Amino acid sequence: MASPSNEEEQQSAEGLPDRAVASPRKKGRGRGLRTRSGCLTCRKRHVKCDEARPACTQCTRNRKTCSYVVNREDGSRAATTEVASPVTASAPAPAPAPAPASAPASAPKSNSNGHGPEPGTVTTNLEYQSSGFSNTEVTQNMTATGASPASIDQPVGIATARWFGMLAGDAELEFRTSPQQNLPESPATVNSQLPVSVPVHVGLSDSPFTQSYRSDDLWSERLSWQSPTRLTLQDAEQQLFDVFVQRISLWLDLLDPYRNFASLVPRLALWNVGLLNAVLTLALRHESLQTTSVESPFARRDALQYYHETLHYLSKALQYPSYHTSDELLATTIIISAYEMLDGSSRDWERHLQGVFWIQRSQVIHGDSGGLRGAIWWTWLCQDVWAAFRDRRRVFTFWRPERKLAQLGPAELAARSVFILARVVDYCSAGQTAETPSGFIEKSRHAEQLSVLLDEWADLLTPQFTPLPRYASKEAVFKEIFIHPPLYGVAIQVHHAARLLILLHRPTLGGLHESLKRQAVIDGHVEQIGGIASTLTDYASGTLSSQCLYIAGLSTFNQRYRDEILRQIQLCRSRTGWQATSMEDELKFHWEQHSGF
């Protein structure tokens, strides 16, 4: 158990009689040794912390992210004694390193053929300090500002700091071990990040967000992390930006009828360097997966450079309380998470999903939040449901909708299918067992409750979910089921995928007749998923549809169905570029493991 802090000891002393306070007593072995409560990492691990700055000995030895909670008294003192202004204090002097005299102040070429974009070269009048960030910068910068309205000791600040700490630690390790990445050793390669002190009136008339913030007390602070003028893109970066707007946003906006990722996020990015770099990171990684040609102008190492610049911006901008709760930060978090999803690192992706959950929870963001925040939550849920299913864990969220299914519109009903799938994934997690009689009964009861919920959802479907007539080929393996727009077709696929998971994990007493009957029901759901997938040709639905096909592939023993599912997953992957790890290979391995059943 951690020892009490000095503040707690002083409070307990104040409650004693005067003579008890005045009488000299020798301190016990565990008292008086620590002037603070240690770093967040050591406190979480319940180990002794020597509170060395910027990183304590324990975190340095174990290569952990080291961050400190700063109380308001310390924060205000830092603001008055160490900081002349928040802007000048936020940018520590760059470490000197030799560089060719003729080298321009721009990012290094992304690849040898020179076709790729130069990371971090968005042109703006912001002063930028690049590269060489560490995973302790955000804590140091927050301490330097001493901003009291939303200090790091508040839940929002702690959640954001923990999320960034994981990101910085993972990125530092990846850059250190990547053989293809040639990062500059000196922070003199990029030309824009946080603004210098700029008059409030400079460049603001063109901003689409000026009026909503001009009357806000935090508007002046917002200028500290927001560009005063619209950012401009180089030609290669414009190409990547278009990829995000016209293609990737469709996938992110699948459950959002207002398409915030296509309409609002790009406009926010043009006024925020961090969000723009995140957008370019995701777009570049997406394009790098579209071809394996060595002559491709886009490579993974280029995306890593943009990713690095995004994290460096975050290390500076997170010192400002207004940035912690901004739409720009929330959009950046989910875009970085999508990048991890494309990049194929399941462990990093899961950690980042958890970090996004912390941030959303601290700001009470959920499925009914509406607007961009609600859209971000649903995008995050789609990612977390898949990650949780693959890892056999529970979904991170524990939000319970207040509105009943009967109160939802068609688009909301479609989105709710993903939430119901999340509850089914919770049911299928490793924690749900039926090895004992009581466990058998409990798991059967839970499965029945979920089945009733799925029945209720299906009973409330509106005409938008009804299949439309379509010419069907007699040679087709699955009878085509054409539901348009694709959102409603994918929702039906998700519904049947949830049914399949319940059937696969629901305890049964066995018996040949019962097994055959159960498999017939399973194949019926597989046919529904495959029939809808055979009519989907759009980009937006490809990711979620392929996940449903994967679940269908795990469920069927019909070889014709299996072959067709593999073909349809390949088509989804060719449309979307997702995912790096082949689901087809995983299904083949699963079928080989269960070939005797």
XYZ file of C-alpha atoms in Angstrom:
597
model
C 0.000 0.000 0.000
C 1.321 3.433 -0.900
C 2.310 5.668 1.998
C 0.252 8.826 2.596
C 1.331 12.094 1.042
C 2.573 15.099 3.043
C -0.767 16.897 2.589
C -2.614 13.984 4.182
C -0.114 13.885 7.044
C -0.511 17.619 7.666
C -4.289 17.326 7.663
C -4.175 14.515 10.218
C -1.776 16.515 12.378
C -4.084 19.526 12.354
C -6.848 17.424 13.865
C -4.768 16.536 16.973
C -4.459 18.563 20.208
C -1.756 21.240 20.309
C 0.489 19.262 22.646
C 0.477 16.338 20.252
C 1.666 18.546 17.434
C 4.285 20.289 19.552
C 5.814 17.198 21.139
C 8.893 16.037 19.235
C 8.591 12.514 17.926
C 10.968 10.508 15.849
C 9.449 9.739 12.483
C 8.831 6.151 11.551
C 10.803 4.467 8.819
C 8.113 5.038 6.242
C 7.376 8.665 7.072
C 8.973 11.836 5.909
C 10.908 10.187 3.110
C 8.840 11.452 0.204
C 8.064 15.039 -0.588
C 5.425 14.113 -3.138
C 3.369 11.109 -4.049
C 5.572 9.804 -6.882
C 4.948 9.579 -10.599
C 1.693 8.197 -11.988
C 3.357 5.038 -13.308
C 4.989 4.072 -9.999
C 1.774 4.792 -8.114
C -0.136 2.537 -10.464
C 2.470 -0.215 -10.099
C 2.652 0.294 -6.306
C 6.430 0.640 -6.284
C 8.713 3.169 -4.614
C 9.476 6.238 -6.726
C 12.512 8.489 -6.270
C 10.658 11.291 -8.148
C 13.624 12.126 -10.347
C 12.862 14.505 -13.184
C 12.128 14.296 -16.040
C 11.885 10.519 -15.578
C 12.271 8.598 -12.338
C 14.739 5.746 -11.923
C 12.055 3.035 -11.884
C 10.505 4.203 -15.165
C 13.902 4.697 -16.783
C 15.061 1.219 -15.782
C 11.839 -0.447 -16.951
C 11.366 1.782 -20.005
C 7.993 2.991 -18.772
C 6.250 6.263 -19.475
C 6.945 8.624 -16.568
C 4.479 11.422 -15.831
C 3.671 13.440 -12.731
C 0.516 14.899 -11.238
C 0.982 18.538 -10.352
C -1.198 20.181 -7.708
C -2.552 23.648 -8.336
C -0.259 25.291 -5.854
C 2.797 23.973 -7.669
C 1.254 24.845 -10.987
C 0.602 28.458 -10.074
C 4.087 28.816 -8.619
C 5.599 27.477 -11.818
C 3.611 29.964 -13.807
C 4.848 32.895 -11.761
C 8.488 31.963 -11.278
C 9.499 30.013 -14.363
C 7.256 31.099 -17.197
C 7.197 34.454 -18.839
C 4.328 33.468 -21.096
C 2.735 30.130 -21.918
C 3.977 30.225 -25.491
C 7.643 30.856 -24.817
C 7.743 28.319 -22.013
C 6.236 25.596 -24.138
C 9.090 25.219 -26.563
C 12.352 24.046 -24.989
C 15.509 24.920 -26.852
C 16.439 22.374 -29.488
C 19.483 20.228 -28.943
C 22.255 21.265 -31.350
C 23.270 18.808 -33.995
C 25.425 19.145 -37.089
C 23.584 19.689 -40.343
C 24.701 20.541 -43.856
C 24.800 24.242 -44.418
C 22.873 23.933 -47.636
C 20.084 21.799 -46.234
C 16.701 23.557 -46.345
C 14.562 23.813 -43.236
C 12.108 21.193 -44.351
C 11.478 17.544 -43.706
C 13.805 15.042 -45.335
C 12.685 13.342 -48.510
C 10.421 10.447 -47.735
C 12.032 7.950 -50.071
C 14.870 7.581 -52.452
C 12.888 8.133 -55.602
C 11.683 11.479 -54.406
C 8.034 10.969 -55.359
C 6.610 10.886 -51.880
C 5.599 13.904 -49.824
C 7.974 15.574 -47.445
C 6.485 14.971 -43.997
C 5.580 17.925 -41.887
C 5.917 20.541 -44.612
C 2.512 22.137 -44.275
C 3.331 25.797 -44.710
C 2.170 28.256 -42.130
C 3.448 31.198 -40.142
C 3.582 29.091 -36.997
C 6.892 28.481 -35.313
C 7.507 24.750 -35.215
C 10.004 22.718 -33.293
C 10.318 19.243 -34.662
C 11.629 15.837 -33.744
C 13.465 14.752 -30.662
C 10.379 14.652 -28.431
C 10.322 12.411 -25.399
C 7.435 10.804 -23.591
C 7.897 13.187 -20.655
C 7.541 16.404 -22.638
C 3.808 16.666 -22.118
C 4.148 16.543 -18.327
C 6.922 19.113 -18.309
C 4.956 21.436 -20.558
C 1.786 21.128 -18.483
C 3.793 21.902 -15.366
C 5.314 24.958 -16.983
C 2.015 26.623 -17.821
C 0.385 26.156 -14.423
C -3.048 26.636 -15.950
C -5.553 26.143 -13.180
C -8.968 25.874 -14.956
C -8.289 22.324 -16.163
C -5.052 21.289 -14.565
C -3.557 17.879 -15.097
C -4.714 16.849 -11.642
C -8.284 16.921 -12.974
C -9.745 13.755 -14.587
C -9.639 15.170 -18.127
C -5.981 16.135 -17.836
C -4.970 12.801 -16.344
C -6.835 10.825 -19.017
C -5.224 12.807 -21.819
C -1.762 12.550 -20.274
C -2.078 8.771 -19.893
C -3.192 8.412 -23.499
C -0.338 10.534 -24.785
C 2.157 8.739 -22.570
C 1.273 5.415 -24.191
C 1.480 6.923 -27.659
C 4.848 8.518 -27.035
C 6.291 5.381 -25.487
C 5.145 3.167 -28.356
C 6.371 5.630 -30.967
C 9.750 6.020 -29.290
C 10.255 2.258 -29.305
C 9.085 1.896 -32.895
C 11.308 4.676 -34.201
C 14.247 3.265 -32.271
C 13.818 -0.244 -33.681
C 12.669 0.568 -37.226
C 15.486 -0.214 -39.682
C 13.940 1.894 -42.433
C 13.346 5.058 -40.488
C 16.031 7.717 -40.663
C 14.880 10.300 -38.187
C 16.859 13.515 -37.909
C 18.829 13.870 -34.704
C 18.228 17.573 -34.432
C 14.866 19.348 -34.240
C 15.471 21.478 -37.305
C 13.630 19.711 -40.060
C 10.079 21.003 -40.060
C 8.759 24.501 -40.174
C 5.510 24.766 -38.234
C 3.781 23.728 -35.028
C 2.662 25.991 -32.197
C 2.093 29.670 -32.917
C 4.178 32.481 -31.583
C 2.324 35.314 -29.852
C -0.084 36.574 -32.501
C -2.569 39.443 -32.222
C -6.115 38.166 -31.933
C -7.231 39.891 -35.111
C -4.540 38.460 -37.373
C -5.875 35.984 -39.939
C -9.071 35.193 -38.049
C -11.616 36.592 -40.441
C -11.208 33.588 -42.742
C -11.675 30.979 -40.025
C -15.054 29.205 -40.077
C -14.826 28.766 -36.305
C -14.136 32.353 -35.288
C -17.647 33.360 -34.298
C -18.241 30.354 -32.060
C -15.106 31.055 -30.057
C -14.727 34.836 -30.159
C -16.994 35.310 -27.134
C -15.370 32.444 -25.238
C -12.997 33.291 -22.403
C -10.620 30.629 -23.696
C -10.377 32.108 -27.173
C -7.059 33.796 -26.468
C -5.648 30.528 -25.133
C -6.996 28.694 -28.161
C -4.763 30.879 -30.307
C -1.801 29.344 -28.521
C -2.410 25.941 -30.114
C -4.462 26.892 -33.170
C -3.126 28.320 -36.407
C -4.131 31.982 -36.917
C -4.194 31.411 -40.683
C -5.371 28.569 -42.848
C -2.685 25.949 -43.453
C -1.530 25.222 -46.992
C -0.522 21.883 -48.455
C 2.106 20.790 -50.917
C 0.985 18.900 -54.006
C 1.700 15.434 -52.598
C 0.029 16.355 -49.308
C -3.004 17.659 -51.188
C -3.309 14.254 -52.828
C -3.272 12.572 -49.422
C -5.759 15.081 -48.052
C -8.129 14.254 -50.916
C -7.782 10.540 -50.133
C -8.959 11.204 -46.595
C -11.853 13.459 -47.598
C -13.170 11.369 -50.474
C -12.430 7.829 -49.306
C -11.271 7.253 -45.742
C -13.913 9.556 -44.286
C -16.605 7.345 -45.827
C -15.462 4.443 -43.668
C -15.224 6.591 -40.528
C -18.639 8.137 -41.242
C -20.439 4.850 -41.857
C -22.689 5.187 -38.777
C -22.952 8.990 -38.939
C -25.686 10.325 -41.254
C -24.213 13.839 -40.967
C -20.761 12.688 -42.177
C -18.742 14.761 -39.738
C -15.442 13.170 -40.776
C -16.021 14.288 -44.358
C -17.547 17.690 -43.675
C -16.133 19.013 -40.395
C -12.871 17.217 -39.591
C -11.050 18.299 -42.796
C -11.970 21.918 -42.107
C -10.766 21.653 -38.533
C -7.531 20.120 -39.813
C -6.809 23.087 -42.058
C -6.488 25.228 -38.929
C -4.694 22.735 -36.688
C -1.266 21.299 -37.463
C -1.617 18.266 -35.204
C -4.923 17.135 -36.674
C -3.698 17.779 -40.206
C -0.587 15.675 -39.647
C -2.777 12.897 -38.210
C -4.992 13.024 -41.307
C -1.948 12.813 -43.575
C -0.532 9.960 -41.473
C -3.669 7.873 -41.903
C -4.044 8.683 -45.600
C -0.411 7.884 -46.342
C -0.539 4.578 -44.485
C -3.749 3.710 -46.320
C -2.163 4.428 -49.687
C 0.990 2.503 -48.802
C -1.153 -0.617 -48.336
C -2.704 -0.343 -51.791
C 0.409 -1.538 -53.615
C 3.516 -3.541 -52.868
C 5.511 -2.000 -55.699
C 8.949 -0.713 -54.735
C 8.284 2.252 -57.010
C 5.245 3.317 -55.000
C 5.478 6.986 -53.968
C 3.996 6.118 -50.571
C 5.773 3.993 -47.988
C 5.151 3.102 -44.362
C 8.242 5.011 -43.239
C 6.697 8.209 -44.633
C 3.609 7.664 -42.490
C 5.860 7.112 -39.477
C 7.418 10.519 -40.016
C 4.012 12.235 -40.084
C 3.031 10.196 -37.034
C 6.134 11.440 -35.259
C 5.291 15.046 -36.090
C 1.736 14.562 -34.816
C 3.011 13.327 -31.464
C 5.470 16.180 -31.217
C 2.661 18.675 -31.758
C 0.617 16.933 -29.072
C 3.499 17.178 -26.609
C 3.330 20.962 -26.985
C -0.405 21.551 -27.352
C -1.435 19.431 -24.361
C -0.070 22.068 -22.019
C -3.184 24.152 -22.756
C -6.358 23.147 -20.864
C -8.643 24.240 -23.710
C -6.960 21.756 -26.043
C -7.774 18.816 -23.741
C -11.500 19.164 -24.428
C -11.305 20.384 -28.025
C -12.867 18.708 -31.030
C -9.442 18.821 -32.656
C -7.909 16.567 -30.005
C -10.821 14.126 -30.063
C -10.620 13.848 -33.852
C -6.858 13.378 -33.626
C -7.220 10.525 -31.122
C -9.591 8.480 -33.264
C -7.597 9.090 -36.453
C -4.420 7.906 -34.734
C -6.355 4.865 -33.537
C -7.476 4.188 -37.120
C -3.845 4.423 -38.196
C -2.902 1.777 -35.627
C -5.744 -0.365 -36.947
C -4.357 -0.135 -40.486
C -0.790 -0.584 -39.318
C -1.577 -4.047 -38.018
C -0.096 -3.742 -34.516
C -2.870 -5.270 -32.419
C -1.228 -4.595 -29.053
C -0.547 -0.907 -29.748
C -4.015 -0.538 -31.240
C -5.689 -1.982 -28.153
C -3.703 0.328 -25.859
C -4.663 3.350 -27.921
C -8.312 2.328 -27.967
C -8.180 2.187 -24.190
C -6.577 5.627 -24.112
C -9.333 7.067 -26.284
C -11.840 5.463 -23.934
C -10.227 7.244 -20.968
C -10.519 10.598 -22.722
C -14.133 10.044 -23.756
C -15.094 8.818 -20.316
C -13.511 11.832 -18.623
C -15.601 14.122 -20.833
C -18.807 12.025 -20.613
C -18.888 11.333 -24.351
C -21.098 8.461 -25.473
C -23.376 7.260 -28.234
C -26.043 9.877 -27.589
C -23.649 12.837 -27.437
C -24.485 13.906 -30.980
C -22.432 15.978 -33.396
C -18.769 15.267 -34.005
C -18.269 13.870 -30.508
C -20.999 11.312 -30.953
C -19.635 10.394 -34.387
C -16.173 9.876 -32.895
C -17.631 7.652 -30.179
C -19.389 5.389 -32.691
C -16.263 5.175 -34.840
C -14.283 4.238 -31.753
C -16.871 1.613 -30.769
C -16.656 -0.066 -34.184
C -12.904 -0.358 -33.747
C -13.055 -1.528 -30.143
C -15.705 -4.175 -30.824
C -13.470 -5.800 -33.410
C -10.349 -5.542 -31.253
C -12.213 -6.976 -28.248
C -13.579 -9.858 -30.312
C -10.105 -10.762 -31.570
C -8.588 -10.559 -28.076
C -11.483 -12.347 -26.354
C -11.957 -9.484 -23.931
C -14.814 -7.210 -22.972
C -15.435 -3.975 -24.836
C -14.078 -1.009 -22.905
C -17.301 0.985 -22.790
C -19.934 0.478 -20.121
C -22.382 3.076 -21.455
C -26.033 2.127 -21.170
C -28.354 3.941 -23.593
C -31.206 5.838 -22.004
C -33.319 5.874 -25.152
C -35.171 2.692 -25.989
C -34.984 1.055 -29.400
C -38.509 2.220 -30.209
C -37.375 5.845 -29.841
C -34.657 5.607 -32.489
C -34.740 6.684 -36.108
C -33.548 4.416 -38.946
C -29.895 5.563 -38.917
C -29.778 5.395 -35.116
C -31.292 1.923 -35.213
C -28.571 0.846 -37.635
C -25.873 2.202 -35.329
C -27.458 0.515 -32.321
C -26.836 -2.864 -33.997
C -23.108 -2.317 -33.389
C -23.767 -1.542 -29.731
C -25.759 -4.767 -29.377
C -22.873 -6.613 -31.024
C -20.606 -5.080 -28.382
C -22.762 -6.609 -25.660
C -22.570 -9.966 -27.446
C -18.772 -9.703 -27.620
C -18.801 -9.112 -23.865
C -20.803 -12.308 -23.525
C -18.277 -14.218 -25.625
C -15.272 -12.915 -23.723
C -13.021 -15.268 -21.804
C -14.633 -14.257 -18.513
C -17.935 -15.942 -19.404
C -17.658 -19.654 -18.526
C -20.127 -22.532 -18.274
C -17.929 -25.174 -16.659
C -20.058 -25.445 -13.511
C -23.818 -26.030 -13.234
C -24.347 -22.508 -11.956
C -22.145 -21.124 -14.739
C -24.096 -23.132 -17.314
C -27.377 -21.695 -16.073
C -26.037 -18.148 -15.881
C -24.539 -18.213 -19.351
C -27.717 -19.711 -20.814
C -29.770 -16.993 -19.143
C -27.446 -14.285 -20.464
C -27.678 -15.714 -23.990
C -31.461 -15.673 -23.780
C -31.465 -12.027 -22.707
C -29.289 -11.066 -25.659
C -31.489 -13.063 -28.023
C -34.539 -11.183 -26.772
C -32.718 -7.891 -27.367
C -31.855 -8.954 -30.913
C -35.483 -9.963 -31.496
C -36.646 -6.565 -30.300
C -34.221 -4.832 -32.660
C -35.381 -6.929 -35.614
C -39.063 -6.274 -34.838
C -38.520 -2.500 -34.993
C -36.801 -2.373 -38.384
C -38.117 0.358 -40.667
C -38.675 0.072 -44.443
C -35.104 1.285 -45.050
C -33.869 -2.164 -43.987
C -36.079 -4.020 -46.491
C -34.281 -5.689 -49.443
C -34.859 -4.236 -52.907
C -35.455 -6.362 -56.026
C -32.316 -7.293 -57.925
C -31.393 -9.664 -60.708
C -29.852 -12.744 -59.146
C -27.409 -15.036 -60.884
C -28.279 -18.714 -60.640
C -24.598 -19.568 -60.252
C -24.207 -17.386 -57.152
C -23.272 -19.272 -53.991
C -25.335 -16.940 -51.823
C -28.668 -15.556 -52.930
C -28.073 -11.840 -53.351
C -29.795 -9.545 -50.849
C -29.711 -5.939 -52.034
C -30.276 -3.370 -49.269
C -29.528 0.252 -50.086
C -28.097 2.532 -48.721
C -25.272 0.214 -47.585
C -25.539 1.381 -43.957
C -28.751 -0.571 -43.514
C -27.392 -3.647 -45.255
C -24.320 -3.697 -43.017
C -26.549 -3.294 -39.954
C -28.385 -6.472 -40.973
C -25.025 -8.207 -41.391
C -23.978 -7.094 -37.907
C -27.268 -8.414 -36.534
C -26.688 -11.868 -38.017
C -23.047 -11.850 -36.888
C -24.271 -11.249 -33.334
C -26.703 -14.151 -33.702
C -23.861 -16.382 -34.858
C -21.655 -15.504 -31.902
C -24.432 -16.325 -29.453
C -25.024 -19.689 -31.132
C -21.308 -20.490 -31.087
C -20.900 -19.668 -27.400
C -24.256 -20.656 -25.962
C -23.940 -23.788 -23.814
C -25.786 -26.840 -25.067
C -26.446 -30.309 -23.734
C -25.342 -31.784 -27.046
C -26.873 -34.615 -29.011
C -26.634 -35.282 -32.758
C -30.121 -34.029 -33.574
C -29.594 -30.838 -31.600
C -26.217 -30.286 -33.239
C -27.585 -30.684 -36.773
C -30.484 -28.379 -36.025
C -28.136 -25.784 -34.606
C -25.827 -25.952 -37.621
C -28.765 -25.420 -39.977
C -29.659 -22.227 -38.106
C -26.026 -21.123 -38.243
C -25.853 -21.634 -42.016
C -29.009 -19.559 -42.378
C -27.287 -16.597 -40.743
C -24.174 -17.202 -42.861
C -26.324 -17.045 -46.003
C -27.773 -13.704 -44.924
C -24.323 -12.209 -44.318
C -22.939 -13.587 -47.589
C -26.001 -12.568 -49.597
C -25.751 -8.955 -48.462
C -21.965 -8.883 -48.931
C -22.309 -10.016 -52.544
C -24.204 -6.800 -53.370
C -21.963 -4.344 -51.520
C -19.499 -2.560 -53.781
C -18.980 0.690 -51.883
C -15.889 1.709 -49.937
C -17.602 2.710 -46.676
C -19.097 -0.658 -45.777
C -16.093 -2.793 -46.685
C -14.429 -2.887 -43.280
C -17.467 -3.787 -41.182
C -18.791 -6.170 -43.831
C -15.493 -8.071 -43.958
C -15.597 -8.468 -40.180
C -19.066 -9.993 -40.399
C -17.841 -12.292 -43.172
C -14.971 -13.370 -40.940
C -17.414 -14.338 -38.172
C -19.502 -16.197 -40.756
C -16.387 -18.034 -41.911
C -15.669 -19.181 -38.370
C -19.182 -20.636 -38.157
C -19.730 -22.709 -41.279
C -18.479 -26.152 -42.356
C -19.852 -25.804 -45.901
C -16.858 -25.725 -48.253
C -18.683 -23.740 -50.964
C -19.632 -21.147 -48.383
C -16.060 -21.004 -47.113
C -14.614 -20.447 -50.585
C -17.116 -17.703 -51.339
C -16.470 -16.008 -48.005
C -12.746 -15.926 -48.768
C -13.452 -14.379 -52.155
C -15.722 -11.717 -50.698
C -13.236 -10.818 -47.956
C -10.586 -10.343 -50.636
C -12.939 -8.017 -52.524
C -13.561 -5.999 -49.368
C -9.845 -5.721 -48.746
C -9.169 -4.611 -52.307
C -11.751 -1.832 -51.927
C -10.718 -0.560 -48.523
C -7.052 -1.434 -48.088
C -7.891 -2.938 -44.711
C -6.446 -4.945 -43.092
C -2.708 -5.539 -43.162
C -2.982 -8.967 -41.523
C -4.842 -11.269 -43.874
C -8.108 -12.525 -42.467
C -8.171 -15.140 -45.194
C -5.051 -16.809 -43.816
C -6.483 -16.780 -40.310
C -9.684 -18.438 -41.489
C -7.735 -21.120 -43.345
C -5.719 -21.827 -40.226
C -8.926 -22.046 -38.163
C -10.462 -24.495 -40.623
C -7.353 -26.667 -40.546
C -7.448 -26.734 -36.751
C -11.100 -27.865 -36.805
C -10.963 -30.115 -39.847
C -11.860 -33.174 -37.769
C -15.153 -31.792 -36.499
